[in-house]
PDB file of C-alpha atoms in Angstrom:
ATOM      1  CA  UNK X  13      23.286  -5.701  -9.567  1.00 46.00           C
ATOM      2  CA  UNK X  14      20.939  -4.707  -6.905  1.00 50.00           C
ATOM      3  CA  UNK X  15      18.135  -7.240  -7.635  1.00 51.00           C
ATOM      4  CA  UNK X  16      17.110  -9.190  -5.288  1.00 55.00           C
ATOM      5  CA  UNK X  17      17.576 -13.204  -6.138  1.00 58.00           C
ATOM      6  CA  UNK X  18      14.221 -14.079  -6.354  1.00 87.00           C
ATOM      7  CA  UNK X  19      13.076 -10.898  -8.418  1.00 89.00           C
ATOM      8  CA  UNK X  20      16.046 -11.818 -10.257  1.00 88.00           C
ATOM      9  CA  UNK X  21      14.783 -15.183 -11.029  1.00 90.00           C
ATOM     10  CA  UNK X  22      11.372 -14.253 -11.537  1.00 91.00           C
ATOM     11  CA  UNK X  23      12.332 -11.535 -14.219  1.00 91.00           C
ATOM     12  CA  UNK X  24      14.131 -14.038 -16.026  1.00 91.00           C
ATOM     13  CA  UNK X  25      11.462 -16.728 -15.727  1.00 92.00           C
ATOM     14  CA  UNK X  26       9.023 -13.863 -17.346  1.00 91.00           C
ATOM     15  CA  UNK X  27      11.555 -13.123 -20.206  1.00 91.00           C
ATOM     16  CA  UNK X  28      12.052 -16.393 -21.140  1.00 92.00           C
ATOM     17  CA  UNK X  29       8.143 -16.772 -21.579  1.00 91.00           C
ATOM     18  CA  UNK X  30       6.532 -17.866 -18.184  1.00 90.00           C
ATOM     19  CA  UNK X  31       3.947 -15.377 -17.684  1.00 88.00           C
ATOM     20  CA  UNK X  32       3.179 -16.272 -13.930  1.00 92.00           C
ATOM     21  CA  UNK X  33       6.698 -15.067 -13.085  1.00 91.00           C
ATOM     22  CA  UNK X  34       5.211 -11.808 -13.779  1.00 91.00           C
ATOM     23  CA  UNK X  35       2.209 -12.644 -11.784  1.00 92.00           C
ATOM     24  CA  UNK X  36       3.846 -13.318  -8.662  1.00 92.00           C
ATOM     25  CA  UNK X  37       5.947 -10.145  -9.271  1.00 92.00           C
ATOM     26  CA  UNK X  38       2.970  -8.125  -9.449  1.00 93.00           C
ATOM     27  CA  UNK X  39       1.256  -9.683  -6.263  1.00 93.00           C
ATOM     28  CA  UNK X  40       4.449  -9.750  -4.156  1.00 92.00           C
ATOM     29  CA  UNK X  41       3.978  -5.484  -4.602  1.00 93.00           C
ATOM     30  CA  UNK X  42       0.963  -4.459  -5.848  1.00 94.00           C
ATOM     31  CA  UNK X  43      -0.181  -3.770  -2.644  1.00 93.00           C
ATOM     32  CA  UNK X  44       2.899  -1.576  -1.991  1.00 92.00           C
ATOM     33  CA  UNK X  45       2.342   0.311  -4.612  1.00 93.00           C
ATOM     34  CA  UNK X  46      -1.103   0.853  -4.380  1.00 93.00           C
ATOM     35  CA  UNK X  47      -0.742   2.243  -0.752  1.00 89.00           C
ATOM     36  CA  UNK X  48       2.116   5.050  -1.951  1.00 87.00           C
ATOM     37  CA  UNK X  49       0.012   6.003  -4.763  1.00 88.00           C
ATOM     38  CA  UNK X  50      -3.545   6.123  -2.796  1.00 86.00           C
ATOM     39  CA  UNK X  51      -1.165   8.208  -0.097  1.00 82.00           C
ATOM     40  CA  UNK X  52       0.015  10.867  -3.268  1.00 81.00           C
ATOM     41  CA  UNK X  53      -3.413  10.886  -4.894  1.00 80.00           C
ATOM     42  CA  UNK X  54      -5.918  10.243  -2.203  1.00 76.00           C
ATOM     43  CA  UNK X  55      -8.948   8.474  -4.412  1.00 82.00           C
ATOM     44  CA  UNK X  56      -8.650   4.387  -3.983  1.00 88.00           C
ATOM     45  CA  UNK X  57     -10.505   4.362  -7.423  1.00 91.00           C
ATOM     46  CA  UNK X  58      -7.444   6.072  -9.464  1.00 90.00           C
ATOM     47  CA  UNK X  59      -4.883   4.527  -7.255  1.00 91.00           C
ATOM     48  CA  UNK X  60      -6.345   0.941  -8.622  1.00 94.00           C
ATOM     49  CA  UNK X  61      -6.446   2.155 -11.692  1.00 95.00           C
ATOM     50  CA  UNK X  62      -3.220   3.815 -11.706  1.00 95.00           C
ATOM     51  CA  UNK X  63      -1.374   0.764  -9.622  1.00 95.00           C
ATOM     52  CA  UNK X  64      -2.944  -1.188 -12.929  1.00 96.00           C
ATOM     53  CA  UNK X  65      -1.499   1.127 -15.119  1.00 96.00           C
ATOM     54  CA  UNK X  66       2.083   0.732 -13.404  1.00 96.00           C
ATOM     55  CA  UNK X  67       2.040  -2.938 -13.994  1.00 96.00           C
ATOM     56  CA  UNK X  68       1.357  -2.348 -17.751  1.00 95.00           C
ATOM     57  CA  UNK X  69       4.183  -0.132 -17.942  1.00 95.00           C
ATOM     58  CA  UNK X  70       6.541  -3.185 -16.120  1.00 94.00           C
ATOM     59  CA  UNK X  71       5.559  -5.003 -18.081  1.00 93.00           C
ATOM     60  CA  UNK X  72       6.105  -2.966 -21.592  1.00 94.00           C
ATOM     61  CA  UNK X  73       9.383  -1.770 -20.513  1.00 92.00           C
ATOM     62  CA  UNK X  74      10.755  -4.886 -18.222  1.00 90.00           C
ATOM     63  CA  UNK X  75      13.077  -5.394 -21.465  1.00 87.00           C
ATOM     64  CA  UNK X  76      14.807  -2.297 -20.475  1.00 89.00           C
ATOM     65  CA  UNK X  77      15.572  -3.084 -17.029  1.00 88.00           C
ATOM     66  CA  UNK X  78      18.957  -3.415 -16.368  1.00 85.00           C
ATOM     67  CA  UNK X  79      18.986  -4.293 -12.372  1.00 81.00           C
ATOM     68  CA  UNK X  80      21.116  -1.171 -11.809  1.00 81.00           C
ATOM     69  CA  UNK X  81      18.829  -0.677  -8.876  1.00 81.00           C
ATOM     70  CA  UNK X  82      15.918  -2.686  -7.599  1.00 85.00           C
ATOM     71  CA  UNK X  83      13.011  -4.078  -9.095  1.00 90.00           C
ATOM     72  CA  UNK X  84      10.913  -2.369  -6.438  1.00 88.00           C
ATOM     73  CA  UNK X  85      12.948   0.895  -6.856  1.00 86.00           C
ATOM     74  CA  UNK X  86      12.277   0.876 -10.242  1.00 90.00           C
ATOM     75  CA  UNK X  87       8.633   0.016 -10.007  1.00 92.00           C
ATOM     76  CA  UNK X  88       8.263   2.314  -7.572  1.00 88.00           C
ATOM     77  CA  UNK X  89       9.709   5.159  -9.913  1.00 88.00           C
ATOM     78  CA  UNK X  90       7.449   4.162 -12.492  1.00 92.00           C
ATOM     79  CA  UNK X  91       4.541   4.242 -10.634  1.00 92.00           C
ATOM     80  CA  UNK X  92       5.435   7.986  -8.455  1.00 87.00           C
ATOM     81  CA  UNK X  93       6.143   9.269 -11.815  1.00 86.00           C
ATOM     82  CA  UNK X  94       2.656   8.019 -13.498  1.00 90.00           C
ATOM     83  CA  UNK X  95       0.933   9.369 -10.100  1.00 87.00           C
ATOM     84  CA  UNK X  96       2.683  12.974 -10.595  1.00 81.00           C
ATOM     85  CA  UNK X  97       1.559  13.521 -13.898  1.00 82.00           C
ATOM     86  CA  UNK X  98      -1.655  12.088 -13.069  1.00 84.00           C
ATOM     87  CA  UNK X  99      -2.153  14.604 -10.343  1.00 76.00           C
ATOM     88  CA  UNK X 100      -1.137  17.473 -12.934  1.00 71.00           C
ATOM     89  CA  UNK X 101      -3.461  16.147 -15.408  1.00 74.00           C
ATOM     90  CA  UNK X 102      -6.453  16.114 -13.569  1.00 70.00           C
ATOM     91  CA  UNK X 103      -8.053  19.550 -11.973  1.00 45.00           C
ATOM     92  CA  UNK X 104     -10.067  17.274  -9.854  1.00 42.00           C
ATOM     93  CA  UNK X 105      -7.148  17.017  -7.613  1.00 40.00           C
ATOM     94  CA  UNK X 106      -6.498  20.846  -6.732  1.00 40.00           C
ATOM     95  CA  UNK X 107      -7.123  20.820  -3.099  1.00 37.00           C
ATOM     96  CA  UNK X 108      -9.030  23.556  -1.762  1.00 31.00           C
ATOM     97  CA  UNK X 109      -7.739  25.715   1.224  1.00 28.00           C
ATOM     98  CA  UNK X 110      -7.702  24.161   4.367  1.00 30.00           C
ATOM     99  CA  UNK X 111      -8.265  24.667   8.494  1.00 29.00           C
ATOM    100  CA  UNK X 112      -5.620  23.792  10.871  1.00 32.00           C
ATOM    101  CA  UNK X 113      -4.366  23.061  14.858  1.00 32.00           C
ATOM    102  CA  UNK X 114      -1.027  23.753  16.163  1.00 31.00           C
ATOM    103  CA  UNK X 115       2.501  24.360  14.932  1.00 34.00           C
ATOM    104  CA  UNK X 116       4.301  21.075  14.869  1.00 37.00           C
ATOM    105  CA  UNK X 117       8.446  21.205  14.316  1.00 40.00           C
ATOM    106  CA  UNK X 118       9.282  18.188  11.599  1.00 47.00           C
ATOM    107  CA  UNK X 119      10.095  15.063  14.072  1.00 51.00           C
ATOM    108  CA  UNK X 120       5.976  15.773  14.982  1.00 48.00           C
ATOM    109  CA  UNK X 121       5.069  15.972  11.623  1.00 50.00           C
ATOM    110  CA  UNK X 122       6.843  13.311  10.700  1.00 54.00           C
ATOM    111  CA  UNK X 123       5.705  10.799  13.706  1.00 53.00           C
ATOM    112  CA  UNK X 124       2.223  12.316  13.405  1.00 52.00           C
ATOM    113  CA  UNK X 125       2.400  10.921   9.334  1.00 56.00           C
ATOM    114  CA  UNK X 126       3.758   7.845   9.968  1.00 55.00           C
ATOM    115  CA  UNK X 127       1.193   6.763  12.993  1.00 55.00           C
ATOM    116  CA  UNK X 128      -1.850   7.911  11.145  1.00 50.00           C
ATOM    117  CA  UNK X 129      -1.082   7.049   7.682  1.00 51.00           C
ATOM    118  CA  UNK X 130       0.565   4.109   8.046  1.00 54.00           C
ATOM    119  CA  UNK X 131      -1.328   0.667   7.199  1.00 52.00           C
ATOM    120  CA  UNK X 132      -1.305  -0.150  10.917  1.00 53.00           C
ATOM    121  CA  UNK X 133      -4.879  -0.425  12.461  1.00 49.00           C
ATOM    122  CA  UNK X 134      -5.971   0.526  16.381  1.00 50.00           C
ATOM    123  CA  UNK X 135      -7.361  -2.043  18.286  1.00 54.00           C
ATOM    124  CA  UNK X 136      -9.112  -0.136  20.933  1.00 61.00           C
ATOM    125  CA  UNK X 137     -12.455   1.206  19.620  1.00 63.00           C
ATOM    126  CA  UNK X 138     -11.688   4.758  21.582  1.00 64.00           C
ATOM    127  CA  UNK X 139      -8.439   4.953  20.013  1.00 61.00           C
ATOM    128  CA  UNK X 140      -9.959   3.819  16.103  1.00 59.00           C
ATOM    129  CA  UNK X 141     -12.002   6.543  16.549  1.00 62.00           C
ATOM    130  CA  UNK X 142      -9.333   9.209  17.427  1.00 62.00           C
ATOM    131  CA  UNK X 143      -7.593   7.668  14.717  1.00 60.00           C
ATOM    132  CA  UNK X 144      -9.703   8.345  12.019  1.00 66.00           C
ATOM    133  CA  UNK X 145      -9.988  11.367  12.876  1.00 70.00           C
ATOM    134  CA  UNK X 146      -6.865  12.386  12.810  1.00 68.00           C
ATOM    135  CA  UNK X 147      -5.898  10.259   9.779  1.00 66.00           C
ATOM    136  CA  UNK X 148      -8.317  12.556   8.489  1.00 71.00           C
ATOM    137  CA  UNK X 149      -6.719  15.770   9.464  1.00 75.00           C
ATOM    138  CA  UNK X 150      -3.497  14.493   8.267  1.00 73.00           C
ATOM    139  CA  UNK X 151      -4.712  13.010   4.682  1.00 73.00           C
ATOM    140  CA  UNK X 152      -5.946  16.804   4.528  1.00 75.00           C
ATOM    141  CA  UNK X 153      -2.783  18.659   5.444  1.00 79.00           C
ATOM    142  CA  UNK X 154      -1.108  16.347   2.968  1.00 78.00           C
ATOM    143  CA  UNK X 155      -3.382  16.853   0.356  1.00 77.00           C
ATOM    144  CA  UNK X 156      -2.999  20.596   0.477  1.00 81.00           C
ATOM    145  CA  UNK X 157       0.492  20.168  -0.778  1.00 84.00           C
ATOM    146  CA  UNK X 158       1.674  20.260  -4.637  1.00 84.00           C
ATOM    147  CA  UNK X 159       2.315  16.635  -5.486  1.00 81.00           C
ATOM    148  CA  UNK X 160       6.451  17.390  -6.092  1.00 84.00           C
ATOM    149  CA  UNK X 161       6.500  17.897  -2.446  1.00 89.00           C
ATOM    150  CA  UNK X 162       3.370  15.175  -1.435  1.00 86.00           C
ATOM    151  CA  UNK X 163       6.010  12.755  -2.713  1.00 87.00           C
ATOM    152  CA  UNK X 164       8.521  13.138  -1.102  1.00 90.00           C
ATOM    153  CA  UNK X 165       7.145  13.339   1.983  1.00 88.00           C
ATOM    154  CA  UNK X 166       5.528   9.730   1.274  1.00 85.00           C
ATOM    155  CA  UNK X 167       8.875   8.882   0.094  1.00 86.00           C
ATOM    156  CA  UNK X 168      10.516   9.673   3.400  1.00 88.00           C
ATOM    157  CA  UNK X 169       8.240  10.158   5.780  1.00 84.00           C
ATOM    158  CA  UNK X 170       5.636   7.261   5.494  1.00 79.00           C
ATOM    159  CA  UNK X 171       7.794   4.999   3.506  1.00 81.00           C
ATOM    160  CA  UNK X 172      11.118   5.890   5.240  1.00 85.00           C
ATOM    161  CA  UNK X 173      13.510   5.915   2.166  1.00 86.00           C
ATOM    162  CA  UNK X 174      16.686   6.968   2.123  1.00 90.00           C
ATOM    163  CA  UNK X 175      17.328  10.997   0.424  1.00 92.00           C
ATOM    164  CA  UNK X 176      19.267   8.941  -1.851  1.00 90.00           C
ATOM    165  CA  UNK X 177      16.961   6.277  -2.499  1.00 88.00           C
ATOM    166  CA  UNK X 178      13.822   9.437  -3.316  1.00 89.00           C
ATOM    167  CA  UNK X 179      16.515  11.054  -5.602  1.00 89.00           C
ATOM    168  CA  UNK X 180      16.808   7.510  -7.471  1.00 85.00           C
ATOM    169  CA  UNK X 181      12.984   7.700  -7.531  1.00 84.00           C
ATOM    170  CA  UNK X 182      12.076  11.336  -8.191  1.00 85.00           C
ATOM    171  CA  UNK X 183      15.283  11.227 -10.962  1.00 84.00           C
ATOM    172  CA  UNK X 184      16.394  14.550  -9.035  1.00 89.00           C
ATOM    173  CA  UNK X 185      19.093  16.145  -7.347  1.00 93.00           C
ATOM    174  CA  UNK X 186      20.043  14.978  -3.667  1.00 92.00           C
ATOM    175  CA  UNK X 187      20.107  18.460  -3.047  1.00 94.00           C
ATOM    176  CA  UNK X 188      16.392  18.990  -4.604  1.00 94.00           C
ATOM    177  CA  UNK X 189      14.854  16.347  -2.004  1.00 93.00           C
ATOM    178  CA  UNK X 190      16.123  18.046   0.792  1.00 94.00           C
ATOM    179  CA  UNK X 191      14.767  21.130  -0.276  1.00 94.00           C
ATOM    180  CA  UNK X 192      11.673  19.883  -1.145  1.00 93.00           C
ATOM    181  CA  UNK X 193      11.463  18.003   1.830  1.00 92.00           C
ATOM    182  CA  UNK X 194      12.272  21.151   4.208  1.00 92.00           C
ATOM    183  CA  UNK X 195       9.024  23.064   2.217  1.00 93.00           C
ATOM    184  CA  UNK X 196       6.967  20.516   2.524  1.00 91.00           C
ATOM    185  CA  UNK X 197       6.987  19.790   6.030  1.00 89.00           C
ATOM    186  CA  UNK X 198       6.960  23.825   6.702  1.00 90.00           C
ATOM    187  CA  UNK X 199       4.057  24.163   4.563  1.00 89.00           C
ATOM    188  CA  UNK X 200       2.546  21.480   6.404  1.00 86.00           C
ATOM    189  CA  UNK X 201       2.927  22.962   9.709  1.00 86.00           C
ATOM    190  CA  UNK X 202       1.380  26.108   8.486  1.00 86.00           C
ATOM    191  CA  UNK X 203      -1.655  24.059   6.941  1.00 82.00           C
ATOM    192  CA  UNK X 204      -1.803  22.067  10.456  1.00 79.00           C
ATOM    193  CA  UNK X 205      -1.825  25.317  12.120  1.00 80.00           C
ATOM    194  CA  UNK X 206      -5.125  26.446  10.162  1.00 79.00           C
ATOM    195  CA  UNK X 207      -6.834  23.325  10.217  1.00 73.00           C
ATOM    196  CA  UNK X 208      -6.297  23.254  14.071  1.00 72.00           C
ATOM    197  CA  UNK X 209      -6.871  26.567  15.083  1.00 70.00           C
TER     198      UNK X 209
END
């Protein structure tokens, strides 16, 4: 059983009818959740709502969890899933082409992802402002990918999961999330290299 002891206790707490078990399991990751989604959908509006919506689903289908993996893991698949087909549901999330910089091999797109969309905040005033900016640039190369391959590079790149752990997530193939994984960062040098050029 991968759960850890105090999700353990509070899932059984909730099943055997104390309802603020289930609170404290929503507040100890809401805001986890909420960040990956806003990260894979980009509008804090429908990341609320779908963060709400992943809750719901806990909470409808905690009977079925098993602890074969983590609570977290499995929230976390339930709410990546929800996002995906979100994102394919709603044509208000195509992303139009983009303009990009400079060619960037993966360790700098994956450095230049984790500084500037991680929930980490710049204390100089000079630096805020170059941060924004190119949190900016980044939320738009990452937007211009499909959201198959936005997730995993959340999953891995800004989040730092294990390939196995984004398999467990994504319910694919180990072999799928490296190939994913390879596109997306090569599409995402190619979308830097517009936007920066």
């Amino acid at each position: 059983m991968h759960v850890s002891i105090n999700d353990a206790v509070l899932i059984e707490q909730y099943r055997n009818g104390d309802s603020e078990a289930m609170e404290q399991l929503v507040l100890k990751y809401q805001n986890r959740i909420y960040n990956v989604i806003l990260k894979i959908c980009a509008d804090p509006d429908d990341a609320a709502e779908l963060t709400q919506e992943t809750f719901v689903k806990v909470i409808e289908n905690l009977d079925k969890f098993e602890g074969r993996s983590g609570f977290y893991t499995w929230t976390f698949r339930i709410a990546v899933n929800l996002t995906l087909n979100y994102c394919q549901r709603n044509s208000k999330l195509a992303f139009k082409s983009l303009d990009a910089e400079q060619q960037q091999d993966d360790s700098q797109v994956k450095q230049v992802l984790k500084d500037f969309l991680s929930d980490d905040s710049s204390p100089d005033p000079a630096a805020e402002v170059q941060s924004k900016e190119l949190y900016r640039i980044m939320a738009r190369t990452l937007m211009g990918l499909d959201e198959a391959h936005r997730a995993v590079i959340v999953l891995r790149d800004i989040e730092g999961m294990s390939y196995a752990r984004i398999a467990e997530v994504l319910d694919v193939e180990l072999g799928t999330v490296r190939s994913r994984l390879s596109r997306a960062r090569s599409k995402m040098r190619d979308i830097l290299e517009d936007i920066l050029r």
